[in-house]
């Protein structure tokens, strides 16, 4: 039993939990060289072989599952990975490092992988790049097993598990969130990374940017832990008074949520009688129930790439797309369901569809660019979307658009698809709404031109902030520069909404800042009357709208857009909103 230790991170997904910490590593990178004694060499080799055997078993289970649920062809991917782990020359090479250098197996494995990789790199061939990915993937399993705990063993931990990881991909978060995991603590990341967005979707409290926590517990099993995703506190080995405090907090939270739920079906109408549509962002199909229960005015963003990420390594079929879209559309009828075409690439890696490795993927083949580059793959989605128009109010939205040609090209492909569907006798509605995300400064600046091409805008501030302030949305080291209230942002929001209004098209905002009730007055002051937020936040945002008088907010925003520093903005907003009886949402901070 250790001593109570507190860590500070960034609160990324609200709520507090008490559980048992399970440490995992998802990166093969931070492996340290640990010298061992000569007398320990045999045991180290045996430890390596055990980890390899466990990994082979896991890989074949995974292969079986993919074979049953998806296809045998895809299951074949795991063959190549297993073959590496059974290759005698590979195993000998690792053993050789352990013996010659008297080092730990993890280090020996990493050395071997680098040597093989260097050989692959010398020969510039596509199939070897794939082999290299297979090798790394297989070795990640071995490293996890060497470190004691593997993702697939989680169900064996009794009670509620809090994952403490160096990093987590969105798909790992989805998978873990569906097991007995109740909290995430991640050493890297920030509030708007896709992994934390997923944590919020699953309703799992998360704290990110907690440097060094794994070092404290990596060699200990099931450490008691408290995670507070609201204020970013993580406590290891909490003492009895701390545990009591958090148990009480959990009860209070439950009570507050129930109260909020009671008001969720009330409309979001401001004190001066203006209605605001509060829609829901959906990442996982299971969230649609919450969206309806919490009184959302439709789906404001369905991140369809998660359908792919969940099915990966398979690509979803046309019928799977259609069935899911139908489900979303019918669940929120008569409200619209805005379905965004795949926003793959960037950090939402699409191994099956990316042909090359990119130096800087966030500025690379991402979103609409990848869709248009691979119409063979994405036509499946476009066909499904157009077929789904018969089920109700479907609005189709394009991600990461930077030039109007991308919208026109999409329309051209959509025309082609409609001709095909007509020939095949499949029904669809031709007059669906097409919109674009505005999430790149270039698109914001030409939003007057963009508005002529589409029926609606949705402002993606998660990326708009990242790209306009040159702040990586996943990087905890620059998290304090990631400022939704930066005057540049406020000016852009005003410009986009005003351009949309002049063109007579709809505009909403679906970035994470819309889910923060403290920022609602700013968004309304920028002219927005439609926002899309995580389903659980719908009732608080609707309540916040009901507390506000919209008249006058435009002037408040105008003033903010001309204040030079974050501190000045904070002070000004404090002075404006503190006098209003708005409870917990009284102040606004950048
Ligand atoms: C955004 O960029 O604000 C957005 C909603 O898209 P995503 O978070 O999926 O990049
Ligand atoms: Mg985005």
PDB file of N, CA and C in Angstrom, residues 192-235:
ATOM      1  N   UNK A 192      -9.274  18.594 -26.354  1.00  0.00           N
ATOM      2  CA  UNK A 192      -9.988  18.415 -27.629  1.00  0.00           C
ATOM      3  C   UNK A 192      -9.409  17.281 -28.475  1.00  0.00           C
ATOM      4  N   UNK A 193      -8.528  16.459 -27.882  1.00  0.00           N
ATOM      5  CA  UNK A 193      -8.036  15.334 -28.679  1.00  0.00           C
ATOM      6  C   UNK A 193      -9.209  14.364 -28.875  1.00  0.00           C
ATOM      7  N   UNK A 194      -9.150  13.583 -29.950  1.00  0.00           N
ATOM      8  CA  UNK A 194     -10.288  12.712 -30.244  1.00  0.00           C
ATOM      9  C   UNK A 194     -10.485  11.643 -29.176  1.00  0.00           C
ATOM     10  N   UNK A 195      -9.396  11.268 -28.514  1.00  0.00           N
ATOM     11  CA  UNK A 195      -9.543  10.260 -27.457  1.00  0.00           C
ATOM     12  C   UNK A 195     -10.375  10.819 -26.306  1.00  0.00           C
ATOM     13  N   UNK A 196     -10.156  12.081 -25.952  1.00  0.00           N
ATOM     14  CA  UNK A 196     -10.953  12.619 -24.845  1.00  0.00           C
ATOM     15  C   UNK A 196     -12.390  12.899 -25.303  1.00  0.00           C
ATOM     16  N   UNK A 197     -12.542  13.210 -26.568  1.00  0.00           N
ATOM     17  CA  UNK A 197     -13.912  13.376 -27.090  1.00  0.00           C
ATOM     18  C   UNK A 197     -14.663  12.042 -26.939  1.00  0.00           C
ATOM     19  N   UNK A 198     -13.961  10.946 -27.237  1.00  0.00           N
ATOM     20  CA  UNK A 198     -14.571   9.617 -27.091  1.00  0.00           C
ATOM     21  C   UNK A 198     -14.897   9.339 -25.619  1.00  0.00           C
ATOM     22  N   UNK A 199     -13.978   9.706 -24.724  1.00  0.00           N
ATOM     23  CA  UNK A 199     -14.244   9.485 -23.289  1.00  0.00           C
ATOM     24  C   UNK A 199     -15.533  10.204 -22.897  1.00  0.00           C
ATOM     25  N   UNK A 200     -15.689  11.423 -23.374  1.00  0.00           N
ATOM     26  CA  UNK A 200     -16.918  12.162 -23.045  1.00  0.00           C
ATOM     27  C   UNK A 200     -18.135  11.471 -23.656  1.00  0.00           C
ATOM     28  N   UNK A 201     -17.962  10.970 -24.891  1.00  0.00           N
ATOM     29  CA  UNK A 201     -19.089  10.267 -25.538  1.00  0.00           C
ATOM     30  C   UNK A 201     -19.522   9.067 -24.710  1.00  0.00           C
ATOM     31  N   UNK A 202     -18.536   8.375 -24.148  1.00  0.00           N
ATOM     32  CA  UNK A 202     -18.866   7.177 -23.386  1.00  0.00           C
ATOM     33  C   UNK A 202     -19.262   7.515 -21.958  1.00  0.00           C
ATOM     34  N   UNK A 203     -19.185   8.791 -21.595  1.00  0.00           N
ATOM     35  CA  UNK A 203     -19.523   9.211 -20.225  1.00  0.00           C
ATOM     36  C   UNK A 203     -18.489   8.732 -19.225  1.00  0.00           C
ATOM     37  N   UNK A 204     -17.248   8.589 -19.669  1.00  0.00           N
ATOM     38  CA  UNK A 204     -16.195   8.091 -18.776  1.00  0.00           C
ATOM     39  C   UNK A 204     -15.278   9.249 -18.371  1.00  0.00           C
ATOM     40  N   UNK A 205     -15.210   9.577 -17.072  1.00  0.00           N
ATOM     41  CA  UNK A 205     -14.347  10.668 -16.640  1.00  0.00           C
ATOM     42  C   UNK A 205     -12.893  10.453 -17.075  1.00  0.00           C
ATOM     43  N   UNK A 206     -12.235  11.527 -17.466  1.00  0.00           N
ATOM     44  CA  UNK A 206     -10.850  11.405 -17.932  1.00  0.00           C
ATOM     45  C   UNK A 206     -10.034  12.620 -17.521  1.00  0.00           C
ATOM     46  N   UNK A 207      -8.786  12.351 -17.174  1.00  0.00           N
ATOM     47  CA  UNK A 207      -7.824  13.425 -16.930  1.00  0.00           C
ATOM     48  C   UNK A 207      -6.637  13.149 -17.849  1.00  0.00           C
ATOM     49  N   UNK A 208      -6.189  14.173 -18.573  1.00  0.00           N
ATOM     50  CA  UNK A 208      -5.075  13.973 -19.501  1.00  0.00           C
ATOM     51  C   UNK A 208      -3.915  14.881 -19.131  1.00  0.00           C
ATOM     52  N   UNK A 209      -2.768  14.646 -19.769  1.00  0.00           N
ATOM     53  CA  UNK A 209      -1.591  15.480 -19.493  1.00  0.00           C
ATOM     54  C   UNK A 209      -1.037  15.261 -18.088  1.00  0.00           C
ATOM     55  N   UNK A 210      -1.172  14.036 -17.567  1.00  0.00           N
ATOM     56  CA  UNK A 210      -0.685  13.752 -16.212  1.00  0.00           C
ATOM     57  C   UNK A 210       0.710  13.123 -16.330  1.00  0.00           C
ATOM     58  N   UNK A 211       1.719  13.974 -16.471  1.00  0.00           N
ATOM     59  CA  UNK A 211       3.069  13.455 -16.739  1.00  0.00           C
ATOM     60  C   UNK A 211       3.578  12.628 -15.568  1.00  0.00           C
ATOM     61  N   UNK A 212       4.219  11.512 -15.896  1.00  0.00           N
ATOM     62  CA  UNK A 212       4.963  10.740 -14.891  1.00  0.00           C
ATOM     63  C   UNK A 212       4.151   9.843 -13.981  1.00  0.00           C
ATOM     64  N   UNK A 213       2.837   9.777 -14.158  1.00  0.00           N
ATOM     65  CA  UNK A 213       2.045   8.990 -13.200  1.00  0.00           C
ATOM     66  C   UNK A 213       2.342   7.485 -13.296  1.00  0.00           C
ATOM     67  N   UNK A 214       2.624   7.018 -14.507  1.00  0.00           N
ATOM     68  CA  UNK A 214       2.836   5.570 -14.635  1.00  0.00           C
ATOM     69  C   UNK A 214       4.074   5.103 -13.895  1.00  0.00           C
ATOM     70  N   UNK A 215       5.056   5.990 -13.801  1.00  0.00           N
ATOM     71  CA  UNK A 215       6.286   5.616 -13.086  1.00  0.00           C
ATOM     72  C   UNK A 215       5.981   5.239 -11.638  1.00  0.00           C
ATOM     73  N   UNK A 216       4.981   5.915 -11.048  1.00  0.00           N
ATOM     74  CA  UNK A 216       4.634   5.658  -9.641  1.00  0.00           C
ATOM     75  C   UNK A 216       4.013   4.283  -9.439  1.00  0.00           C
ATOM     76  N   UNK A 217       3.316   3.793 -10.454  1.00  0.00           N
ATOM     77  CA  UNK A 217       2.514   2.582 -10.192  1.00  0.00           C
ATOM     78  C   UNK A 217       2.773   1.429 -11.140  1.00  0.00           C
ATOM     79  N   UNK A 218       3.689   1.623 -12.097  1.00  0.00           N
ATOM     80  CA  UNK A 218       3.774   0.630 -13.174  1.00  0.00           C
ATOM     81  C   UNK A 218       4.042  -0.787 -12.674  1.00  0.00           C
ATOM     82  N   UNK A 219       4.765  -0.931 -11.553  1.00  0.00           N
ATOM     83  CA  UNK A 219       5.062  -2.298 -11.128  1.00  0.00           C
ATOM     84  C   UNK A 219       4.089  -2.789 -10.047  1.00  0.00           C
ATOM     85  N   UNK A 220       2.998  -2.072  -9.825  1.00  0.00           N
ATOM     86  CA  UNK A 220       2.083  -2.492  -8.763  1.00  0.00           C
ATOM     87  C   UNK A 220       0.710  -2.790  -9.347  1.00  0.00           C
ATOM     88  N   UNK A 221       0.088  -3.813  -8.772  1.00  0.00           N
ATOM     89  CA  UNK A 221      -1.199  -4.218  -9.334  1.00  0.00           C
ATOM     90  C   UNK A 221      -2.347  -3.500  -8.636  1.00  0.00           C
ATOM     91  N   UNK A 222      -3.341  -3.119  -9.419  1.00  0.00           N
ATOM     92  CA  UNK A 222      -4.627  -2.641  -8.910  1.00  0.00           C
ATOM     93  C   UNK A 222      -4.508  -1.608  -7.793  1.00  0.00           C
ATOM     94  N   UNK A 223      -3.818  -0.522  -8.081  1.00  0.00           N
ATOM     95  CA  UNK A 223      -3.645   0.565  -7.111  1.00  0.00           C
ATOM     96  C   UNK A 223      -4.967   1.340  -6.973  1.00  0.00           C
ATOM     97  N   UNK A 224      -5.438   1.584  -5.737  1.00  0.00           N
ATOM     98  CA  UNK A 224      -6.671   2.376  -5.586  1.00  0.00           C
ATOM     99  C   UNK A 224      -6.460   3.794  -6.122  1.00  0.00           C
ATOM    100  N   UNK A 225      -7.449   4.291  -6.831  1.00  0.00           N
ATOM    101  CA  UNK A 225      -7.276   5.584  -7.507  1.00  0.00           C
ATOM    102  C   UNK A 225      -8.596   6.358  -7.535  1.00  0.00           C
ATOM    103  N   UNK A 226      -8.491   7.677  -7.423  1.00  0.00           N
ATOM    104  CA  UNK A 226      -9.645   8.548  -7.608  1.00  0.00           C
ATOM    105  C   UNK A 226      -9.335   9.440  -8.797  1.00  0.00           C
ATOM    106  N   UNK A 227     -10.287   9.579  -9.721  1.00  0.00           N
ATOM    107  CA  UNK A 227     -10.086  10.436 -10.889  1.00  0.00           C
ATOM    108  C   UNK A 227     -11.181  11.485 -10.902  1.00  0.00           C
ATOM    109  N   UNK A 228     -10.788  12.734 -10.936  1.00  0.00           N
ATOM    110  CA  UNK A 228     -11.785  13.798 -11.044  1.00  0.00           C
ATOM    111  C   UNK A 228     -11.613  14.511 -12.380  1.00  0.00           C
ATOM    112  N   UNK A 229     -12.448  14.132 -13.329  1.00  0.00           N
ATOM    113  CA  UNK A 229     -12.339  14.672 -14.686  1.00  0.00           C
ATOM    114  C   UNK A 229     -12.783  16.127 -14.787  1.00  0.00           C
ATOM    115  N   UNK A 230     -13.388  16.650 -13.719  1.00  0.00           N
ATOM    116  CA  UNK A 230     -13.811  18.051 -13.736  1.00  0.00           C
ATOM    117  C   UNK A 230     -12.638  18.970 -13.437  1.00  0.00           C
ATOM    118  N   UNK A 231     -11.975  18.742 -12.281  1.00  0.00           N
ATOM    119  CA  UNK A 231     -10.886  19.664 -11.920  1.00  0.00           C
ATOM    120  C   UNK A 231      -9.499  19.121 -12.246  1.00  0.00           C
ATOM    121  N   UNK A 232      -9.436  17.931 -12.842  1.00  0.00           N
ATOM    122  CA  UNK A 232      -8.144  17.408 -13.288  1.00  0.00           C
ATOM    123  C   UNK A 232      -7.295  16.768 -12.189  1.00  0.00           C
ATOM    124  N   UNK A 233      -7.904  16.434 -11.039  1.00  0.00           N
ATOM    125  CA  UNK A 233      -7.126  15.789  -9.970  1.00  0.00           C
ATOM    126  C   UNK A 233      -7.137  14.271 -10.114  1.00  0.00           C
ATOM    127  N   UNK A 234      -5.976  13.668  -9.843  1.00  0.00           N
ATOM    128  CA  UNK A 234      -5.892  12.211  -9.791  1.00  0.00           C
ATOM    129  C   UNK A 234      -5.217  11.871  -8.471  1.00  0.00           C
ATOM    130  N   UNK A 235      -5.828  10.990  -7.699  1.00  0.00           N
ATOM    131  CA  UNK A 235      -5.255  10.668  -6.387  1.00  0.00           C
ATOM    132  C   UNK A 235      -5.004   9.164  -6.303  1.00  0.00           C
TER     133      UNK A 235
END
